[in-house]
Amino acid sequence: VSKPGATPRSTLRQVASHAGVHPATVSRALNPETRQLVNADTLRRVLAAVRDLDYRTNEIARSLRTHRSFTVGVVIPDITNPLFPRLVRGLEDGLDAVGYTSLVAYTDDLPEREEERIRRLQQRGVDGFILATARHKDPTLEALAAEGVAVVLINRRTASDAIPSVTVDDRGGTRDAVRHLIELGHRRIAHVGAPSRLSTARARLEGFRAAMREAGLKTDAGAMTPANAVTQAEGQRLGRLALQRDPALTAIVAANDLMALGCYDAIAEAGLRCPGDVSVIGFNDMPFADRFDPPLTTVRFDHYGMGHAAAGMLVRRLRTEEATPSASHLRLETKLVIRSSTGPAPPRRG
Amino acid sequence: VSKPGATPRSTLRQVASHAGVHPATVSRALNPETRQLVNADTLRRVLAAVRDLDYRTNEIARSLRTHRSFTVGVVIPDITNPLFPRLVRGLEDGLDAVGYTSLVAYTDDLPEREEERIRRLQQRGVDGFILATARHKDPTLEALAAEGVAVVLINRRTASDAIPSVTVDDRGGTRDAVRHLIELGHRRIAHVGAPSRLSTARARLEGFRAAMREAGLKTDAGAMTPANAVTQAEGQRLGRLALQRDPALTAIVAANDLMALGCYDAIAEAGLRCPGDVSVIGFNDMPFADRFDPPLTTVRFDHYGMGHAAAGMLVRRLRTEEATPSASHLRLETKLVIRSSTGPAPPRRG
DNA sequence: CTGAAAGCGCTTACAG
DNA sequence: CTGAAAGCGCTTACAG
């Protein structure tokens, strides 16, 4: 912030001469950890000078000197995905409360973009990373963590459990969804899944299978073609496919809310109604899911809390001096929120 | 990124000795602007050394030296407000394309928080600001800009036109909304407005008044109590008030989509239906407004484009060496998107 | 075309 | 308790 016209900020050196002390003394006076080393009267003089000159530490200079920037890189697929605003807010509130600032980057789930973003954030000197872009097999992230860089994974995790993470009980949440459908009398249930490179997709599929198996129901493998992306369009495509494969289908469990919305479209397209003919359940409870037509039954978890927890985990890691503390994994609870996209299985179709 | 266990990054000095040249030469070789000063063979050697050592510039050090961080501060009320994800994405894509990184901060529309955030971003050495938090009277921002700091305002602007801005044609958009209602036969129309400290609220109210006046309609001042916040809850409170004041009301123009949603609730609460009894129009065309029940008629503008344009404007400002270039103001077009929350005025109520 | 020097604004052992 | 010195990793006039 010192362009041609900008008023130059005052420096520590200026504060020192204004207060009649050495710059080192000003530095000590201003750092809470060393403040008690300085004489009360000197401290007073320094503080007065700081006030007079409206001095504020140049964090760039401090970072260069201390090798700590109090900055963390946050890497997410896309802030436009309705899952992320709350999550990012939780993250930043958590970081902010302890003096960290976040630099956020978007990857659109493109691995090359991700690498490039991580590299750039490293050049900017971030102290660590929070990543929401993990793939099931992810050598890049494993390497990053192995290098000793502080990393915590969020929402998605890698196959190995070497990197700390905050995730959701994807398996349990989806199992609850299927059970609810079964209680409503549904027997022909399809899963509209996310790309299998994502841990969330795998766990949700597992939960689906487990619940079906436990009810003695067959899951048609063909009715579970995985998506190429977690989008509404893919949800529509897969929903359409599922409806074609099994015209007697009465319910769909989608891997997330966006895909559930796509299923709404596929159902309408087929001349059917939700929940009259086909029930739909999503995952995430994205903002305004209660305002959809029909209001969406979905698996809720605390997006904000997830971000907040990840921030806490990273900060703790940043503070411990251990080279490689053992990775902790936090798994958040889910809660099935029953709204109006699910209903009893229609007698003639079920 | 150099914690206890982290592999230390190589430095320019190391690259230099590896290549057998002076550090200054490496610096010149790596900077596109000075690269042509270095001998082709030397350049090759430097590049090889960079590759061998996996060298990457330490941006912190560079920033300290050059007084440019290629970083910009983005200050918004709350990323959780559905208007912002796309806007921020446009902003960051625009900035990113020209090598800038953004640091984003949230203020929750709290002035003290805003000042504190701006200060912190300044300490982090941002080259300029993009601010979505302007108030109609905003001495803080005026002062910031007057100091010579590069600032561009987005979505909202201040009373003076001293600070460059990218906004929407709030007035015209709202006028179009009212006209549409009038064409549908509505005569008793209320405005559910946002807080008057916001330029958007003022311009939208103006547009409302202008369209009513031009149709020879009276606007009941009492039916336009301004809100304390731009939230769904405030929309509901004000919608309820409007309905109580004029039980014969047949339409509401809300200052934004969130408030329109609140009006849906107020209407339902009163035992009325939308659009059967009361039509509602929002502003913004937030994501999923088309999936609401009923799908919301609203005034659309290009959120992403707004962010992108603001990024371009700031970067241009950062590149010109003028101390105070004249402030440009870009005003984006709006488009009324007619969906199902508006219908003909009901005969008995109209 | 390249090197040597100075310095951006801080912090932190090291003396005293 | 305070000062003087060195240095974090770069860039950029200034010489040559």
Short mmCIF file of N, CA and C in Angstrom, two decimals, chain B residues 120-243:
data_model
loop_
_atom_site.label_atom_id
_atom_site.label_comp_id
_atom_site.label_asym_id
_atom_site.label_seq_id
_atom_site.Cartn_x
_atom_site.Cartn_y
_atom_site.Cartn_z
N ARG B 120 -5.64 -4.57 9.04
CA ARG B 120 -4.88 -5.81 9.00
C ARG B 120 -4.40 -6.14 7.60
N LEU B 121 -5.26 -5.90 6.63
CA LEU B 121 -4.86 -6.17 5.25
C LEU B 121 -3.73 -5.22 4.84
N GLN B 122 -3.80 -4.01 5.31
CA GLN B 122 -2.73 -3.07 4.99
C GLN B 122 -1.42 -3.55 5.59
N GLN B 123 -1.47 -4.05 6.80
CA GLN B 123 -0.25 -4.55 7.42
C GLN B 123 0.32 -5.73 6.65
N ARG B 124 -0.56 -6.47 6.02
CA ARG B 124 -0.11 -7.61 5.20
C ARG B 124 0.43 -7.12 3.86
N GLY B 125 0.32 -5.83 3.63
CA GLY B 125 0.95 -5.27 2.44
C GLY B 125 0.18 -5.37 1.15
N VAL B 126 -1.15 -5.42 1.21
CA VAL B 126 -1.91 -5.46 -0.04
C VAL B 126 -1.66 -4.21 -0.88
N ASP B 127 -1.70 -4.37 -2.19
CA ASP B 127 -1.47 -3.25 -3.11
C ASP B 127 -2.71 -2.39 -3.30
N GLY B 128 -3.86 -2.94 -2.97
CA GLY B 128 -5.09 -2.18 -3.13
C GLY B 128 -6.26 -2.95 -2.57
N PHE B 129 -7.44 -2.36 -2.71
CA PHE B 129 -8.64 -2.95 -2.12
C PHE B 129 -9.81 -3.01 -3.09
N ILE B 130 -10.60 -4.04 -2.94
CA ILE B 130 -11.92 -4.06 -3.56
C ILE B 130 -12.90 -4.22 -2.41
N LEU B 131 -13.81 -3.27 -2.31
CA LEU B 131 -14.68 -3.23 -1.14
C LEU B 131 -16.15 -3.30 -1.52
N ALA B 132 -16.85 -4.23 -0.91
CA ALA B 132 -18.28 -4.38 -1.19
C ALA B 132 -19.10 -3.91 -0.01
N THR B 133 -18.47 -3.13 0.85
CA THR B 133 -19.11 -2.78 2.12
C THR B 133 -19.38 -1.30 2.28
N ALA B 134 -19.30 -0.56 1.18
CA ALA B 134 -19.47 0.89 1.27
C ALA B 134 -20.82 1.28 1.84
N ARG B 135 -20.81 2.32 2.65
CA ARG B 135 -22.07 2.90 3.10
C ARG B 135 -22.26 4.23 2.36
N HIS B 136 -23.49 4.71 2.38
CA HIS B 136 -23.81 5.94 1.66
C HIS B 136 -22.89 7.07 2.11
N LYS B 137 -22.82 7.23 3.44
CA LYS B 137 -21.84 8.15 4.01
C LYS B 137 -20.75 7.27 4.56
N ASP B 138 -19.55 7.46 4.07
CA ASP B 138 -18.50 6.56 4.51
C ASP B 138 -17.16 7.25 4.61
N PRO B 139 -16.98 8.02 5.67
CA PRO B 139 -15.74 8.78 5.84
C PRO B 139 -14.50 7.89 5.84
N THR B 140 -14.62 6.70 6.39
CA THR B 140 -13.47 5.79 6.43
C THR B 140 -12.94 5.52 5.03
N LEU B 141 -13.85 5.16 4.13
CA LEU B 141 -13.41 4.83 2.78
C LEU B 141 -12.92 6.06 2.04
N GLU B 142 -13.60 7.16 2.23
CA GLU B 142 -13.17 8.38 1.56
C GLU B 142 -11.73 8.71 2.00
N ALA B 143 -11.49 8.55 3.29
CA ALA B 143 -10.16 8.84 3.82
C ALA B 143 -9.12 7.89 3.23
N LEU B 144 -9.49 6.64 3.16
CA LEU B 144 -8.57 5.64 2.62
C LEU B 144 -8.18 6.01 1.19
N ALA B 145 -9.17 6.31 0.38
CA ALA B 145 -8.91 6.66 -1.01
C ALA B 145 -8.11 7.96 -1.10
N ALA B 146 -8.44 8.90 -0.23
CA ALA B 146 -7.76 10.19 -0.24
C ALA B 146 -6.27 10.04 0.10
N GLU B 147 -5.97 9.05 0.93
CA GLU B 147 -4.57 8.76 1.29
C GLU B 147 -3.76 8.29 0.09
N GLY B 148 -4.46 7.95 -0.99
CA GLY B 148 -3.76 7.48 -2.17
C GLY B 148 -3.80 5.97 -2.33
N VAL B 149 -4.51 5.31 -1.44
CA VAL B 149 -4.62 3.86 -1.54
C VAL B 149 -5.56 3.52 -2.71
N ALA B 150 -5.17 2.54 -3.49
CA ALA B 150 -6.01 2.14 -4.63
C ALA B 150 -7.22 1.36 -4.12
N VAL B 151 -8.39 1.88 -4.43
CA VAL B 151 -9.63 1.26 -3.95
C VAL B 151 -10.63 1.20 -5.07
N VAL B 152 -11.32 0.11 -5.24
CA VAL B 152 -12.52 0.16 -6.06
C VAL B 152 -13.68 -0.45 -5.31
N LEU B 153 -14.80 0.23 -5.47
CA LEU B 153 -16.02 -0.17 -4.77
C LEU B 153 -16.83 -1.10 -5.65
N ILE B 154 -17.52 -2.00 -5.03
CA ILE B 154 -18.30 -2.95 -5.81
C ILE B 154 -19.68 -3.15 -5.18
N ASN B 155 -20.67 -3.20 -6.06
CA ASN B 155 -22.08 -3.37 -5.65
C ASN B 155 -22.66 -2.14 -4.97
N ARG B 156 -21.98 -1.67 -3.92
CA ARG B 156 -22.45 -0.48 -3.23
C ARG B 156 -21.43 0.63 -3.42
N ARG B 157 -21.89 1.88 -3.39
CA ARG B 157 -20.94 2.97 -3.50
C ARG B 157 -21.24 4.05 -2.47
N THR B 158 -20.35 5.00 -2.40
CA THR B 158 -20.55 6.08 -1.44
C THR B 158 -21.26 7.23 -2.13
N ALA B 159 -21.70 8.20 -1.34
CA ALA B 159 -22.44 9.35 -1.87
C ALA B 159 -21.58 10.13 -2.87
N SER B 160 -20.34 10.36 -2.52
CA SER B 160 -19.45 11.09 -3.43
C SER B 160 -19.05 10.15 -4.55
N ASP B 161 -18.61 10.73 -5.68
CA ASP B 161 -18.17 9.83 -6.74
C ASP B 161 -16.66 9.85 -6.89
N ALA B 162 -16.00 10.06 -5.75
CA ALA B 162 -14.54 10.15 -5.76
C ALA B 162 -13.87 8.78 -5.90
N ILE B 163 -14.57 7.74 -5.52
CA ILE B 163 -13.96 6.41 -5.54
C ILE B 163 -14.55 5.59 -6.69
N PRO B 164 -13.70 5.02 -7.52
CA PRO B 164 -14.19 4.24 -8.66
C PRO B 164 -15.08 3.09 -8.18
N SER B 165 -16.02 2.70 -9.01
CA SER B 165 -16.96 1.68 -8.58
C SER B 165 -17.53 0.87 -9.73
N VAL B 166 -17.97 -0.31 -9.40
CA VAL B 166 -18.75 -1.13 -10.32
C VAL B 166 -20.04 -1.45 -9.60
N THR B 167 -21.13 -0.95 -10.13
CA THR B 167 -22.42 -1.18 -9.48
C THR B 167 -23.43 -1.64 -10.52
N VAL B 168 -24.66 -1.74 -10.07
CA VAL B 168 -25.73 -2.20 -10.94
C VAL B 168 -26.71 -1.06 -11.15
N ASP B 169 -27.45 -1.13 -12.20
CA ASP B 169 -28.50 -0.14 -12.40
C ASP B 169 -29.68 -0.48 -11.48
N ASP B 170 -29.49 -0.17 -10.23
CA ASP B 170 -30.48 -0.53 -9.21
C ASP B 170 -31.81 0.16 -9.46
N ARG B 171 -31.70 1.41 -9.84
CA ARG B 171 -32.88 2.23 -10.08
C ARG B 171 -33.68 1.66 -11.24
N GLY B 172 -33.01 1.47 -12.37
CA GLY B 172 -33.68 0.96 -13.56
C GLY B 172 -34.25 -0.43 -13.35
N GLY B 173 -33.49 -1.26 -12.66
CA GLY B 173 -33.94 -2.63 -12.44
C GLY B 173 -35.23 -2.67 -11.63
N THR B 174 -35.27 -1.85 -10.60
CA THR B 174 -36.46 -1.84 -9.76
C THR B 174 -37.65 -1.22 -10.50
N ARG B 175 -37.35 -0.21 -11.31
CA ARG B 175 -38.41 0.41 -12.10
C ARG B 175 -39.02 -0.63 -13.04
N ASP B 176 -38.20 -1.42 -13.67
CA ASP B 176 -38.71 -2.48 -14.55
C ASP B 176 -39.61 -3.44 -13.78
N ALA B 177 -39.19 -3.74 -12.57
CA ALA B 177 -39.97 -4.68 -11.75
C ALA B 177 -41.37 -4.11 -11.49
N VAL B 178 -41.40 -2.85 -11.09
CA VAL B 178 -42.68 -2.21 -10.79
C VAL B 178 -43.55 -2.13 -12.06
N ARG B 179 -42.93 -1.77 -13.15
CA ARG B 179 -43.68 -1.67 -14.41
C ARG B 179 -44.32 -3.00 -14.78
N HIS B 180 -43.59 -4.06 -14.57
CA HIS B 180 -44.12 -5.38 -14.88
C HIS B 180 -45.37 -5.65 -14.05
N LEU B 181 -45.31 -5.29 -12.81
CA LEU B 181 -46.44 -5.49 -11.91
C LEU B 181 -47.64 -4.65 -12.37
N ILE B 182 -47.34 -3.43 -12.77
CA ILE B 182 -48.42 -2.54 -13.21
C ILE B 182 -49.08 -3.09 -14.47
N GLU B 183 -48.26 -3.62 -15.36
CA GLU B 183 -48.81 -4.24 -16.57
C GLU B 183 -49.73 -5.41 -16.23
N LEU B 184 -49.39 -6.08 -15.14
CA LEU B 184 -50.22 -7.21 -14.72
C LEU B 184 -51.48 -6.76 -13.99
N GLY B 185 -51.64 -5.46 -13.89
CA GLY B 185 -52.86 -4.94 -13.30
C GLY B 185 -52.77 -4.56 -11.83
N HIS B 186 -51.58 -4.69 -11.25
CA HIS B 186 -51.43 -4.35 -9.84
C HIS B 186 -51.45 -2.84 -9.65
N ARG B 187 -52.06 -2.40 -8.55
CA ARG B 187 -52.11 -0.98 -8.24
C ARG B 187 -51.61 -0.71 -6.82
N ARG B 188 -51.83 -1.68 -5.97
CA ARG B 188 -51.41 -1.52 -4.58
C ARG B 188 -50.14 -2.34 -4.37
N ILE B 189 -49.05 -1.63 -4.50
CA ILE B 189 -47.75 -2.29 -4.49
C ILE B 189 -46.90 -1.70 -3.36
N ALA B 190 -46.26 -2.56 -2.60
CA ALA B 190 -45.39 -2.07 -1.52
C ALA B 190 -43.94 -2.37 -1.85
N HIS B 191 -43.08 -1.59 -1.25
CA HIS B 191 -41.65 -1.85 -1.40
C HIS B 191 -41.09 -2.29 -0.06
N VAL B 192 -40.40 -3.41 -0.05
CA VAL B 192 -39.74 -3.88 1.16
C VAL B 192 -38.26 -3.59 0.96
N GLY B 193 -37.84 -2.50 1.57
CA GLY B 193 -36.52 -1.96 1.27
C GLY B 193 -35.42 -2.37 2.22
N ALA B 194 -34.20 -2.17 1.76
CA ALA B 194 -33.01 -2.47 2.56
C ALA B 194 -32.63 -1.22 3.37
N PRO B 195 -31.67 -1.34 4.27
CA PRO B 195 -31.26 -0.19 5.10
C PRO B 195 -30.80 0.99 4.25
N SER B 196 -31.24 2.17 4.61
CA SER B 196 -30.98 3.34 3.76
C SER B 196 -29.54 3.81 3.80
N ARG B 197 -28.71 3.21 4.64
CA ARG B 197 -27.29 3.56 4.60
C ARG B 197 -26.60 2.94 3.38
N LEU B 198 -27.32 2.06 2.67
CA LEU B 198 -26.74 1.42 1.49
C LEU B 198 -27.20 2.09 0.20
N SER B 199 -26.27 2.35 -0.67
CA SER B 199 -26.59 3.02 -1.93
C SER B 199 -27.60 2.20 -2.72
N THR B 200 -27.47 0.89 -2.65
CA THR B 200 -28.38 0.02 -3.39
C THR B 200 -29.81 0.22 -2.90
N ALA B 201 -29.97 0.32 -1.60
CA ALA B 201 -31.31 0.51 -1.03
C ALA B 201 -31.91 1.82 -1.52
N ARG B 202 -31.12 2.85 -1.52
CA ARG B 202 -31.60 4.17 -1.94
C ARG B 202 -32.00 4.18 -3.41
N ALA B 203 -31.14 3.61 -4.24
CA ALA B 203 -31.42 3.64 -5.68
C ALA B 203 -32.64 2.77 -6.01
N ARG B 204 -32.77 1.66 -5.30
CA ARG B 204 -33.91 0.79 -5.58
C ARG B 204 -35.22 1.47 -5.13
N LEU B 205 -35.14 2.14 -4.03
CA LEU B 205 -36.32 2.87 -3.55
C LEU B 205 -36.68 3.97 -4.56
N GLU B 206 -35.68 4.66 -5.05
CA GLU B 206 -35.91 5.69 -6.07
C GLU B 206 -36.60 5.12 -7.29
N GLY B 207 -36.09 3.99 -7.74
CA GLY B 207 -36.67 3.34 -8.91
C GLY B 207 -38.13 2.98 -8.66
N PHE B 208 -38.37 2.50 -7.46
CA PHE B 208 -39.74 2.14 -7.08
C PHE B 208 -40.65 3.37 -7.16
N ARG B 209 -40.20 4.43 -6.55
CA ARG B 209 -40.99 5.67 -6.51
C ARG B 209 -41.22 6.21 -7.91
N ALA B 210 -40.17 6.20 -8.70
CA ALA B 210 -40.26 6.76 -10.05
C ALA B 210 -41.32 6.02 -10.86
N ALA B 211 -41.30 4.70 -10.78
CA ALA B 211 -42.25 3.91 -11.58
C ALA B 211 -43.68 4.11 -11.08
N MET B 212 -43.85 4.24 -9.80
CA MET B 212 -45.18 4.43 -9.24
C MET B 212 -45.72 5.80 -9.68
N ARG B 213 -44.86 6.79 -9.54
CA ARG B 213 -45.22 8.15 -9.91
C ARG B 213 -45.62 8.19 -11.39
N GLU B 214 -44.80 7.58 -12.20
CA GLU B 214 -45.04 7.63 -13.64
C GLU B 214 -46.36 6.94 -14.01
N ALA B 215 -46.82 6.03 -13.16
CA ALA B 215 -48.11 5.37 -13.42
C ALA B 215 -49.23 6.09 -12.69
N GLY B 216 -48.88 7.21 -12.07
CA GLY B 216 -49.90 7.97 -11.36
C GLY B 216 -50.37 7.29 -10.08
N LEU B 217 -49.51 6.41 -9.54
CA LEU B 217 -49.90 5.68 -8.33
C LEU B 217 -49.30 6.33 -7.08
N LYS B 218 -50.04 6.26 -5.99
CA LYS B 218 -49.53 6.79 -4.72
C LYS B 218 -48.68 5.72 -4.05
N THR B 219 -47.59 6.17 -3.44
CA THR B 219 -46.82 5.22 -2.66
C THR B 219 -46.95 5.61 -1.21
N ASP B 220 -47.52 4.73 -0.47
CA ASP B 220 -47.73 4.96 0.95
C ASP B 220 -46.38 4.95 1.67
N ALA B 221 -46.02 6.09 2.19
CA ALA B 221 -44.72 6.21 2.86
C ALA B 221 -44.59 5.18 3.98
N GLY B 222 -45.65 4.96 4.67
CA GLY B 222 -45.62 4.03 5.79
C GLY B 222 -45.34 2.61 5.36
N ALA B 223 -45.69 2.31 4.13
CA ALA B 223 -45.48 0.95 3.64
C ALA B 223 -44.05 0.74 3.17
N MET B 224 -43.21 1.68 3.51
CA MET B 224 -41.83 1.54 3.05
C MET B 224 -40.82 1.69 4.17
N THR B 225 -41.17 1.25 5.33
CA THR B 225 -40.23 1.22 6.45
C THR B 225 -38.95 0.52 6.01
N PRO B 226 -37.81 1.15 6.18
CA PRO B 226 -36.58 0.46 5.77
C PRO B 226 -36.17 -0.61 6.77
N ALA B 227 -35.47 -1.60 6.27
CA ALA B 227 -35.03 -2.72 7.09
C ALA B 227 -33.77 -2.35 7.87
N ASN B 228 -33.46 -3.15 8.86
CA ASN B 228 -32.22 -2.98 9.60
C ASN B 228 -31.10 -3.81 9.01
N ALA B 229 -31.45 -4.78 8.20
CA ALA B 229 -30.45 -5.65 7.60
C ALA B 229 -31.06 -6.27 6.35
N VAL B 230 -30.23 -6.75 5.46
CA VAL B 230 -30.74 -7.37 4.24
C VAL B 230 -30.87 -8.87 4.44
N THR B 231 -31.80 -9.26 5.29
CA THR B 231 -31.94 -10.68 5.59
C THR B 231 -33.36 -11.15 5.35
N GLN B 232 -33.48 -12.45 5.35
CA GLN B 232 -34.77 -13.07 5.17
C GLN B 232 -35.70 -12.67 6.33
N ALA B 233 -35.16 -12.66 7.52
CA ALA B 233 -35.97 -12.32 8.70
C ALA B 233 -36.52 -10.90 8.59
N GLU B 234 -35.68 -9.98 8.15
CA GLU B 234 -36.14 -8.61 7.99
C GLU B 234 -37.17 -8.51 6.87
N GLY B 235 -36.99 -9.29 5.84
CA GLY B 235 -37.96 -9.30 4.76
C GLY B 235 -39.32 -9.77 5.26
N GLN B 236 -39.26 -10.76 6.12
CA GLN B 236 -40.51 -11.29 6.66
C GLN B 236 -41.19 -10.25 7.55
N ARG B 237 -40.41 -9.62 8.39
CA ARG B 237 -40.96 -8.62 9.31
C ARG B 237 -41.61 -7.48 8.52
N LEU B 238 -40.88 -6.99 7.51
CA LEU B 238 -41.40 -5.88 6.73
C LEU B 238 -42.57 -6.27 5.84
N GLY B 239 -42.52 -7.49 5.34
CA GLY B 239 -43.61 -7.98 4.51
C GLY B 239 -44.89 -8.05 5.34
N ARG B 240 -44.73 -8.54 6.54
CA ARG B 240 -45.84 -8.66 7.48
C ARG B 240 -46.44 -7.28 7.75
N LEU B 241 -45.56 -6.34 8.01
CA LEU B 241 -45.96 -4.96 8.27
C LEU B 241 -46.75 -4.38 7.09
N ALA B 242 -46.23 -4.60 5.91
CA ALA B 242 -46.87 -4.05 4.71
C ALA B 242 -48.26 -4.64 4.54
N LEU B 243 -48.36 -5.92 4.79
CA LEU B 243 -49.65 -6.60 4.66
C LEU B 243 -50.65 -6.10 5.71
#
